Amino acid sequence: MPTYSGIGAYAAYLPAYALAGNSLEGAAPRRGGPIRSVAAFDEDAVTMAVEALRDLAARAPGGDRLVLATTSAPYDGKTSAGIVHAALGLAPGVAAVDLHGDRAGATALDLVMRTGALAAVSDMRTPRSGAPDELAHGDAAAAFAPGDGAAVVLAHAGQTVEVLDRWRLPGERHEHVWDERFTASVLVAAAKDAARRALADAGLESVDHVVVASPNARAAATLRRAFGGSGADAEVERLTGHTGAAHLGLLLAATLDAAEPGQTILALSAAEGADAFVLRVGDGVRAARAGRPVREQLAAREHLAYGRYLRWRGLLEVQGPARPAAPAPAAPPMYRRAAWKYRLEGAHCGSCGGITTPPGKACAACGDVAEQPRTVSLRDQVATVVSVTRDRLTTMPEAEVAIVVADVAVEGSRGGRLTAYATDVAPGAITVGMTMRPTFRRLWSTDAIHNYFWKLRPWKATNDD
């Protein structure tokens, strides 16, 4: 029998955008209707995983495995977790592993507690435009580290069922869905069995919080009623949509945000079978959260127009500017410059204390030359804007983007200067003196190669940061 521990730390990431209506005629969204979380045009499962993990990885205990669970990996046949590994600057000895499928999120959570892995669950959902359930899907990420500060696992039970519920063939973008009335009956039976076994193993008849994640909305509603759920998880789902492999982790993170030490949680996933976790909230749950609470992120989102969403997802083809396509990156320079490209490391001058970006032998401030200068990462530092350039001939799916020059303060140095694209903010809203923070994004994709690098987004420190 495996030895279970629990969750030592956790984090959730919601993109800065939401979509409340999908009418091309501009009809007003239905009051109290579903709202889906929307990743920006420069985000994907990899970049959202980095955002969820970036604050968590610094406090997580050293493990030997990083797991990324998703149904929307940006590459087939190439490990996406390796990109996350590089962006976080993890040790080379830490293995990076992908998990795929709707059940992958529950499996990743199990691996955190079973093997001590560091896990990110991250997904982007893109139904067909105008589909009846288009707003019932969303984009999000969550991350978990092993330990017992946030929660201790009392029991786990699972059941595998082969049923054709949702699927997508290689090369297809949109899912096929079987009649949910049939698949709901199969998933509900599997989930009830798993939950009852887990509760029995934990010696409990009821719990304080019930979390249900299922791509089948009918099954999820039935299971919440069966186990006495308050509906708090359903309300979060209404405001985000079902976020694929990330959904169980997202709902669990939202529940941990509000739960009190000593309370119990039934976390139930009904996807390609079922997984049931019974947890007791740890005494250190408040300190265990990295980043901002889920509901705080929900309240801070900007609402998108439907046409803009369609452009971002490539579902609406529009005429771009009359300029050449962005060049594709090449493997040798990406490998050789990994410290700059993935970890955003600058060269620290031993003479004047300045930081040069991109890193080089010669200091940009004093001109001193060092054969092997010390490097320092800027990815977690706060930058202050000193100038803004607005580009209206961008190849990105926006009318204009902003390129900012910012001063980055680094403790123990004179700091440095960073030039980067801005994101999650209108170009006209950027002002000199605005504080921003690096965020890992996808610049563009050319010749089947995704070009990842760091951008800057507005930042305001809180007590949770």
Tab-separated table of C-alpha atoms in Angstrom, residues 87-426:
chain	number	residue	atom	x	y	z
A	87	ALA	CA	11.356	28.474	-16.932
A	88	LEU	CA	11.346	27.641	-13.223
A	89	GLY	CA	15.089	27.014	-13.185
A	90	LEU	CA	14.731	23.628	-11.504
A	91	ALA	CA	17.757	21.404	-10.993
A	92	PRO	CA	18.708	19.221	-13.993
A	93	GLY	CA	18.165	16.101	-11.898
A	94	VAL	CA	14.443	16.847	-11.525
A	95	ALA	CA	12.553	14.734	-14.056
A	96	ALA	CA	9.858	16.509	-16.108
A	97	VAL	CA	6.850	14.382	-17.060
A	98	ASP	CA	3.632	15.053	-18.996
A	99	LEU	CA	0.272	13.501	-18.147
A	100	HIS	CA	-2.509	13.672	-20.736
A	101	GLY	CA	-6.259	13.119	-20.580
A	102	ASP	CA	-9.258	14.312	-18.585
A	103	ARG	CA	-8.226	12.156	-15.626
A	104	ALA	CA	-4.663	13.511	-15.628
A	105	GLY	CA	-5.429	16.220	-13.067
A	106	ALA	CA	-6.532	13.713	-10.430
A	107	THR	CA	-3.543	11.503	-11.237
A	108	ALA	CA	-1.165	14.442	-10.784
A	109	LEU	CA	-2.691	15.207	-7.382
A	110	ASP	CA	-2.265	11.565	-6.415
A	111	LEU	CA	1.405	11.671	-7.458
A	112	VAL	CA	2.019	14.719	-5.263
A	113	MET	CA	0.937	12.725	-2.230
A	114	ARG	CA	2.141	9.298	-3.334
A	115	THR	CA	5.624	10.150	-4.633
A	116	GLY	CA	6.345	13.683	-3.424
A	117	ALA	CA	6.188	15.149	-6.924
A	118	LEU	CA	5.709	18.828	-7.687
A	119	ALA	CA	2.648	19.085	-9.939
A	120	ALA	CA	0.937	21.616	-12.178
A	121	VAL	CA	-2.507	21.030	-13.664
A	122	SER	CA	-3.113	23.416	-16.547
A	123	ASP	CA	-5.538	23.450	-19.444
A	124	MET	CA	-7.035	25.517	-22.262
A	125	ARG	CA	-10.448	24.537	-23.588
A	126	THR	CA	-11.552	25.623	-27.064
A	127	PRO	CA	-15.016	24.348	-28.043
A	128	ARG	CA	-16.439	25.152	-31.455
A	129	SER	CA	-17.591	28.750	-31.713
A	130	GLY	CA	-21.285	29.046	-30.991
A	131	ALA	CA	-21.476	25.594	-29.400
A	132	PRO	CA	-24.190	25.281	-26.721
A	133	ASP	CA	-21.547	24.606	-24.066
A	134	GLU	CA	-18.965	27.132	-25.281
A	135	LEU	CA	-19.199	29.170	-22.078
A	136	ALA	CA	-19.158	26.022	-19.944
A	137	HIS	CA	-15.433	25.521	-20.590
A	138	GLY	CA	-12.538	27.645	-19.416
A	139	ASP	CA	-8.798	28.043	-18.964
A	140	ALA	CA	-6.885	27.848	-15.686
A	141	ALA	CA	-4.008	26.260	-13.810
A	142	ALA	CA	-3.223	25.106	-10.291
A	143	ALA	CA	-0.123	23.737	-8.620
A	144	PHE	CA	0.575	21.533	-5.617
A	145	ALA	CA	3.627	20.581	-3.580
A	146	PRO	CA	3.873	17.661	-1.137
A	147	GLY	CA	3.737	18.036	2.623
A	148	ASP	CA	1.035	18.389	5.258
A	149	GLY	CA	0.674	22.119	5.857
A	150	ALA	CA	-2.376	22.614	3.629
A	151	ALA	CA	-4.061	19.234	3.989
A	152	VAL	CA	-3.443	15.646	5.032
A	153	VAL	CA	-4.903	12.845	2.944
A	154	LEU	CA	-6.966	10.447	5.001
A	155	ALA	CA	-7.931	8.120	2.151
A	156	HIS	CA	-8.009	7.757	-1.615
A	157	ALA	CA	-9.975	5.427	-3.860
A	158	GLY	CA	-10.277	5.217	-7.613
A	159	GLN	CA	-12.070	3.344	-10.344
A	160	THR	CA	-11.211	3.080	-14.035
A	161	VAL	CA	-14.051	2.916	-16.549
A	162	GLU	CA	-13.617	2.849	-20.309
A	163	VAL	CA	-16.445	4.970	-21.672
A	164	LEU	CA	-16.562	7.175	-24.759
A	165	ASP	CA	-17.402	10.537	-23.178
A	166	ARG	CA	-15.168	13.256	-24.665
A	167	TRP	CA	-12.409	12.655	-27.166
A	168	ARG	CA	-10.307	14.295	-29.840
A	169	LEU	CA	-8.351	12.614	-32.612
A	170	PRO	CA	-4.705	13.582	-33.272
A	171	GLY	CA	-4.602	16.831	-35.220
A	172	GLU	CA	-8.137	17.849	-34.264
A	173	ARG	CA	-8.753	21.004	-32.278
A	174	HIS	CA	-12.279	20.507	-30.973
A	175	GLU	CA	-13.657	17.673	-28.879
A	176	HIS	CA	-16.362	15.227	-29.813
A	177	VAL	CA	-18.974	14.590	-27.118
A	178	TRP	CA	-21.269	11.612	-26.604
A	179	ASP	CA	-24.785	12.029	-25.216
A	180	GLU	CA	-24.160	13.143	-21.634
A	181	ARG	CA	-27.281	11.395	-20.333
A	182	PHE	CA	-25.695	8.007	-20.994
A	183	THR	CA	-22.169	8.871	-19.855
A	184	ALA	CA	-23.490	10.613	-16.731
A	185	SER	CA	-24.996	7.373	-15.462
A	186	VAL	CA	-21.679	5.565	-15.944
A	187	LEU	CA	-19.574	8.275	-14.306
A	188	VAL	CA	-21.966	8.760	-11.379
A	189	ALA	CA	-21.905	5.050	-10.560
A	190	ALA	CA	-18.092	4.961	-10.646
A	191	ALA	CA	-17.727	8.139	-8.580
A	192	LYS	CA	-20.229	7.057	-5.934
A	193	ASP	CA	-18.388	3.784	-5.491
A	194	ALA	CA	-14.986	5.495	-5.209
A	195	ALA	CA	-16.270	8.150	-2.801
A	196	ARG	CA	-17.990	5.650	-0.518
A	197	ARG	CA	-14.876	3.498	-0.330
A	198	ALA	CA	-12.693	6.512	0.429
A	199	LEU	CA	-15.059	7.762	3.133
A	200	ALA	CA	-15.188	4.293	4.680
A	201	ASP	CA	-11.391	4.038	4.686
A	202	ALA	CA	-11.218	7.460	6.354
A	203	GLY	CA	-13.795	6.423	8.957
A	204	LEU	CA	-16.167	9.248	8.012
A	205	GLU	CA	-19.827	9.354	7.088
A	206	SER	CA	-19.836	12.987	5.982
A	207	VAL	CA	-17.417	15.849	5.347
A	208	ASP	CA	-17.414	19.630	5.726
A	209	HIS	CA	-16.694	20.442	2.071
A	210	VAL	CA	-17.510	18.582	-1.136
A	211	VAL	CA	-15.605	19.320	-4.348
A	212	VAL	CA	-16.795	17.691	-7.574
A	213	ALA	CA	-15.040	18.014	-10.924
A	214	SER	CA	-16.413	16.365	-14.043
A	215	PRO	CA	-16.560	17.327	-17.723
A	216	ASN	CA	-20.106	15.953	-17.608
A	217	ALA	CA	-22.223	18.691	-15.983
A	218	ARG	CA	-25.125	16.318	-15.348
A	219	ALA	CA	-22.852	13.907	-13.470
A	220	ALA	CA	-21.301	16.720	-11.418
A	221	ALA	CA	-24.696	18.050	-10.309
A	222	THR	CA	-25.894	14.573	-9.335
A	223	LEU	CA	-22.774	13.873	-7.280
A	224	ARG	CA	-22.970	17.187	-5.430
A	225	ARG	CA	-26.512	16.360	-4.349
A	226	ALA	CA	-25.579	12.796	-3.414
A	227	PHE	CA	-22.793	13.828	-1.033
A	228	GLY	CA	-24.327	16.990	0.395
A	229	GLY	CA	-22.247	19.581	-1.401
A	230	SER	CA	-22.967	23.218	-0.552
A	231	GLY	CA	-22.609	24.317	-4.164
A	232	ALA	CA	-19.624	26.587	-3.486
A	233	ASP	CA	-17.569	24.611	-6.001
A	234	ALA	CA	-20.388	24.862	-8.550
A	235	GLU	CA	-20.390	28.650	-8.175
A	236	VAL	CA	-16.650	28.794	-8.908
A	237	GLU	CA	-17.257	26.568	-11.933
A	238	ARG	CA	-20.013	28.906	-13.157
A	239	LEU	CA	-17.494	31.749	-13.133
A	240	THR	CA	-14.681	29.835	-14.853
A	241	GLY	CA	-16.217	27.025	-16.873
A	242	HIS	CA	-14.898	23.489	-16.646
A	243	THR	CA	-11.135	23.853	-16.950
A	244	GLY	CA	-10.262	20.352	-18.124
A	245	ALA	CA	-7.401	18.604	-16.380
A	246	ALA	CA	-6.957	21.673	-14.151
A	247	HIS	CA	-10.488	21.633	-12.782
A	248	LEU	CA	-10.160	19.392	-9.730
A	249	GLY	CA	-7.040	21.296	-8.680
A	250	LEU	CA	-8.671	24.690	-9.226
A	251	LEU	CA	-11.773	23.799	-7.198
A	252	LEU	CA	-9.659	22.241	-4.450
A	253	ALA	CA	-7.514	25.386	-4.272
A	254	ALA	CA	-10.649	27.549	-3.974
A	255	THR	CA	-11.926	25.298	-1.192
A	256	LEU	CA	-8.627	25.402	0.706
A	257	ASP	CA	-8.727	29.206	0.460
A	258	ALA	CA	-11.883	29.219	2.604
A	259	ALA	CA	-11.546	26.046	4.703
A	260	GLU	CA	-10.627	26.084	8.387
A	261	PRO	CA	-7.967	23.865	9.989
A	262	GLY	CA	-9.374	20.503	11.023
A	263	GLN	CA	-12.238	20.527	8.530
A	264	THR	CA	-12.617	17.654	6.085
A	265	ILE	CA	-12.904	17.719	2.293
A	266	LEU	CA	-14.140	15.161	-0.211
A	267	ALA	CA	-12.460	15.953	-3.547
A	268	LEU	CA	-14.155	13.892	-6.235
A	269	SER	CA	-13.239	13.639	-9.906
A	270	ALA	CA	-15.552	11.873	-12.366
A	271	ALA	CA	-13.662	11.623	-15.643
A	272	GLU	CA	-12.806	8.379	-17.438
A	273	GLY	CA	-13.729	6.674	-14.202
A	274	ALA	CA	-13.390	8.303	-10.814
A	275	ASP	CA	-10.948	9.405	-8.124
A	276	ALA	CA	-11.964	10.307	-4.579
A	277	PHE	CA	-9.687	11.980	-2.025
A	278	VAL	CA	-10.660	12.551	1.594
A	279	LEU	CA	-8.519	15.257	3.182
A	280	ARG	CA	-8.254	16.970	6.545
A	281	VAL	CA	-7.300	20.638	6.342
A	282	GLY	CA	-3.917	21.303	7.938
A	283	ASP	CA	-3.055	23.816	10.629
A	284	GLY	CA	-0.805	25.655	8.186
A	285	VAL	CA	-3.371	26.067	5.426
A	286	ARG	CA	-3.252	29.879	5.487
A	287	ALA	CA	0.505	29.980	5.073
A	288	ALA	CA	0.389	27.179	2.494
A	289	ARG	CA	-1.191	29.275	-0.249
A	290	ALA	CA	1.204	30.815	-2.752
A	291	GLY	CA	-0.143	33.755	-4.731
A	292	ARG	CA	-3.639	35.192	-4.597
A	293	PRO	CA	-6.908	33.481	-3.607
A	294	VAL	CA	-9.097	32.139	-6.393
A	295	ARG	CA	-12.013	34.455	-5.644
A	296	GLU	CA	-9.758	37.496	-5.599
A	297	GLN	CA	-8.510	36.568	-9.062
A	298	LEU	CA	-12.085	36.053	-10.256
A	299	ALA	CA	-13.043	39.544	-9.144
A	300	ALA	CA	-10.102	41.188	-10.922
A	301	ARG	CA	-10.748	39.896	-14.450
A	302	GLU	CA	-11.453	41.999	-17.540
A	303	HIS	CA	-14.429	40.989	-19.685
A	304	LEU	CA	-13.755	40.298	-23.358
A	305	ALA	CA	-15.846	40.975	-26.429
A	306	TYR	CA	-16.689	37.774	-28.291
A	307	GLY	CA	-14.989	38.893	-31.502
A	308	ARG	CA	-11.723	39.506	-29.676
A	309	TYR	CA	-11.907	36.052	-28.112
A	310	LEU	CA	-12.432	34.478	-31.548
A	311	ARG	CA	-9.376	36.317	-32.930
A	312	TRP	CA	-7.235	35.206	-30.028
A	313	ARG	CA	-8.174	31.557	-30.509
A	314	GLY	CA	-7.710	31.652	-34.269
A	315	LEU	CA	-11.412	30.935	-34.777
A	316	LEU	CA	-11.865	34.147	-36.766
A	317	GLU	CA	-9.346	34.826	-39.521
A	318	VAL	CA	-8.524	38.500	-40.013
A	319	GLN	CA	-6.152	40.364	-42.312
A	320	GLY	CA	-2.826	41.019	-40.613
A	321	PRO	CA	-0.358	43.862	-41.223
A	322	ALA	CA	1.718	44.066	-44.389
A	323	ARG	CA	4.934	42.870	-42.808
A	324	PRO	CA	6.896	39.584	-42.868
A	325	ALA	CA	5.973	36.824	-40.462
A	326	ALA	CA	7.971	36.629	-37.254
A	327	PRO	CA	11.077	34.447	-37.649
A	328	ALA	CA	11.088	30.958	-36.207
A	329	PRO	CA	13.533	30.338	-33.364
A	330	ALA	CA	16.271	27.758	-33.913
A	331	ALA	CA	17.252	24.951	-31.559
A	332	PRO	CA	20.994	25.779	-31.115
A	333	PRO	CA	20.580	29.400	-29.929
A	334	MET	CA	17.585	28.455	-27.772
A	335	TYR	CA	19.727	25.844	-26.046
A	336	ARG	CA	22.811	28.038	-25.695
A	337	ARG	CA	20.831	31.023	-24.398
A	338	ALA	CA	18.520	29.041	-22.114
A	339	ALA	CA	19.593	31.070	-19.064
A	340	TRP	CA	18.283	34.235	-20.736
A	341	LYS	CA	15.357	32.815	-22.694
A	342	TYR	CA	13.817	30.635	-20.004
A	343	ARG	CA	15.177	31.893	-16.674
A	344	LEU	CA	15.532	35.589	-17.600
A	345	GLU	CA	19.035	35.777	-16.180
A	346	GLY	CA	21.157	38.899	-16.556
A	347	ALA	CA	24.900	39.311	-16.056
A	348	HIS	CA	25.897	40.891	-12.736
A	349	CYS	CA	28.951	43.128	-12.955
A	350	GLY	CA	31.508	42.523	-10.222
A	351	SER	CA	32.909	46.047	-10.609
A	352	CYS	CA	29.901	48.384	-10.577
A	353	GLY	CA	27.094	46.047	-9.515
A	354	GLY	CA	25.013	46.703	-12.632
A	355	ILE	CA	23.003	44.018	-14.413
A	356	THR	CA	23.267	43.611	-18.183
A	357	THR	CA	20.445	42.145	-20.274
A	358	PRO	CA	20.768	40.063	-22.344
A	359	PRO	CA	23.750	38.711	-20.404
A	360	GLY	CA	27.168	39.251	-21.937
A	361	LYS	CA	30.815	39.539	-20.986
A	362	ALA	CA	30.859	43.351	-21.112
A	363	CYS	CA	28.916	45.373	-18.547
A	364	ALA	CA	26.434	47.758	-20.179
A	365	ALA	CA	26.895	50.272	-17.340
A	366	CYS	CA	30.661	50.556	-16.874
A	367	GLY	CA	32.135	48.559	-19.753
A	368	ASP	CA	34.086	46.199	-17.510
A	369	VAL	CA	34.694	42.792	-19.125
A	370	ALA	CA	34.429	39.463	-17.323
A	371	GLU	CA	34.915	36.114	-19.027
A	372	GLN	CA	32.330	34.390	-16.826
A	373	PRO	CA	30.172	37.002	-15.084
A	374	ARG	CA	27.839	35.948	-12.299
A	375	THR	CA	24.214	35.736	-13.385
A	376	VAL	CA	21.064	36.732	-11.525
A	377	SER	CA	17.457	35.970	-12.473
A	378	LEU	CA	15.059	38.862	-13.014
A	379	ARG	CA	11.892	36.786	-13.390
A	380	ASP	CA	10.620	37.431	-9.855
A	381	GLN	CA	11.688	41.067	-9.624
A	382	VAL	CA	9.519	44.168	-9.900
A	383	ALA	CA	10.240	46.493	-12.827
A	384	THR	CA	9.433	50.202	-13.182
A	385	VAL	CA	8.523	51.508	-16.640
A	386	VAL	CA	10.766	54.272	-18.008
A	387	SER	CA	9.502	54.373	-21.619
A	388	VAL	CA	6.733	52.937	-23.814
A	389	THR	CA	6.589	52.278	-27.571
A	390	ARG	CA	3.285	51.368	-29.242
A	391	ASP	CA	3.536	48.999	-32.222
A	392	ARG	CA	0.566	49.092	-34.632
A	393	LEU	CA	2.141	46.746	-37.195
A	394	THR	CA	2.339	43.751	-34.913
A	395	THR	CA	1.860	40.212	-36.194
A	396	MET	CA	0.067	39.366	-32.945
A	397	PRO	CA	-3.766	39.140	-32.965
A	398	GLU	CA	-4.198	42.631	-31.539
A	399	ALA	CA	-4.512	46.045	-33.190
A	400	GLU	CA	-1.454	47.245	-31.298
A	401	VAL	CA	0.938	46.069	-28.622
A	402	ALA	CA	3.327	47.913	-26.338
A	403	ILE	CA	7.061	47.470	-25.919
A	404	VAL	CA	8.344	48.835	-22.627
A	405	VAL	CA	11.748	49.649	-21.229
A	406	ALA	CA	11.840	49.172	-17.473
A	407	ASP	CA	14.331	49.461	-14.644
A	408	VAL	CA	14.580	46.301	-12.560
A	409	ALA	CA	15.664	46.559	-8.947
A	410	VAL	CA	17.648	43.596	-7.606
A	411	GLU	CA	18.786	43.438	-3.998
A	412	GLY	CA	22.552	43.615	-3.669
A	413	SER	CA	23.084	45.283	-7.055
A	414	ARG	CA	22.573	48.531	-8.949
A	415	GLY	CA	19.787	46.823	-10.865
A	416	GLY	CA	19.411	46.678	-14.605
A	417	ARG	CA	17.241	47.623	-17.539
A	418	LEU	CA	14.887	45.260	-19.355
A	419	THR	CA	13.115	45.665	-22.704
A	420	ALA	CA	10.045	43.483	-23.226
A	421	TYR	CA	6.531	43.325	-24.630
A	422	ALA	CA	3.759	44.316	-22.242
A	423	THR	CA	0.747	42.062	-21.755
A	424	ASP	CA	-2.575	41.962	-19.876
A	425	VAL	CA	-2.878	45.739	-20.261
A	426	ALA	CA	-4.022	48.126	-22.987
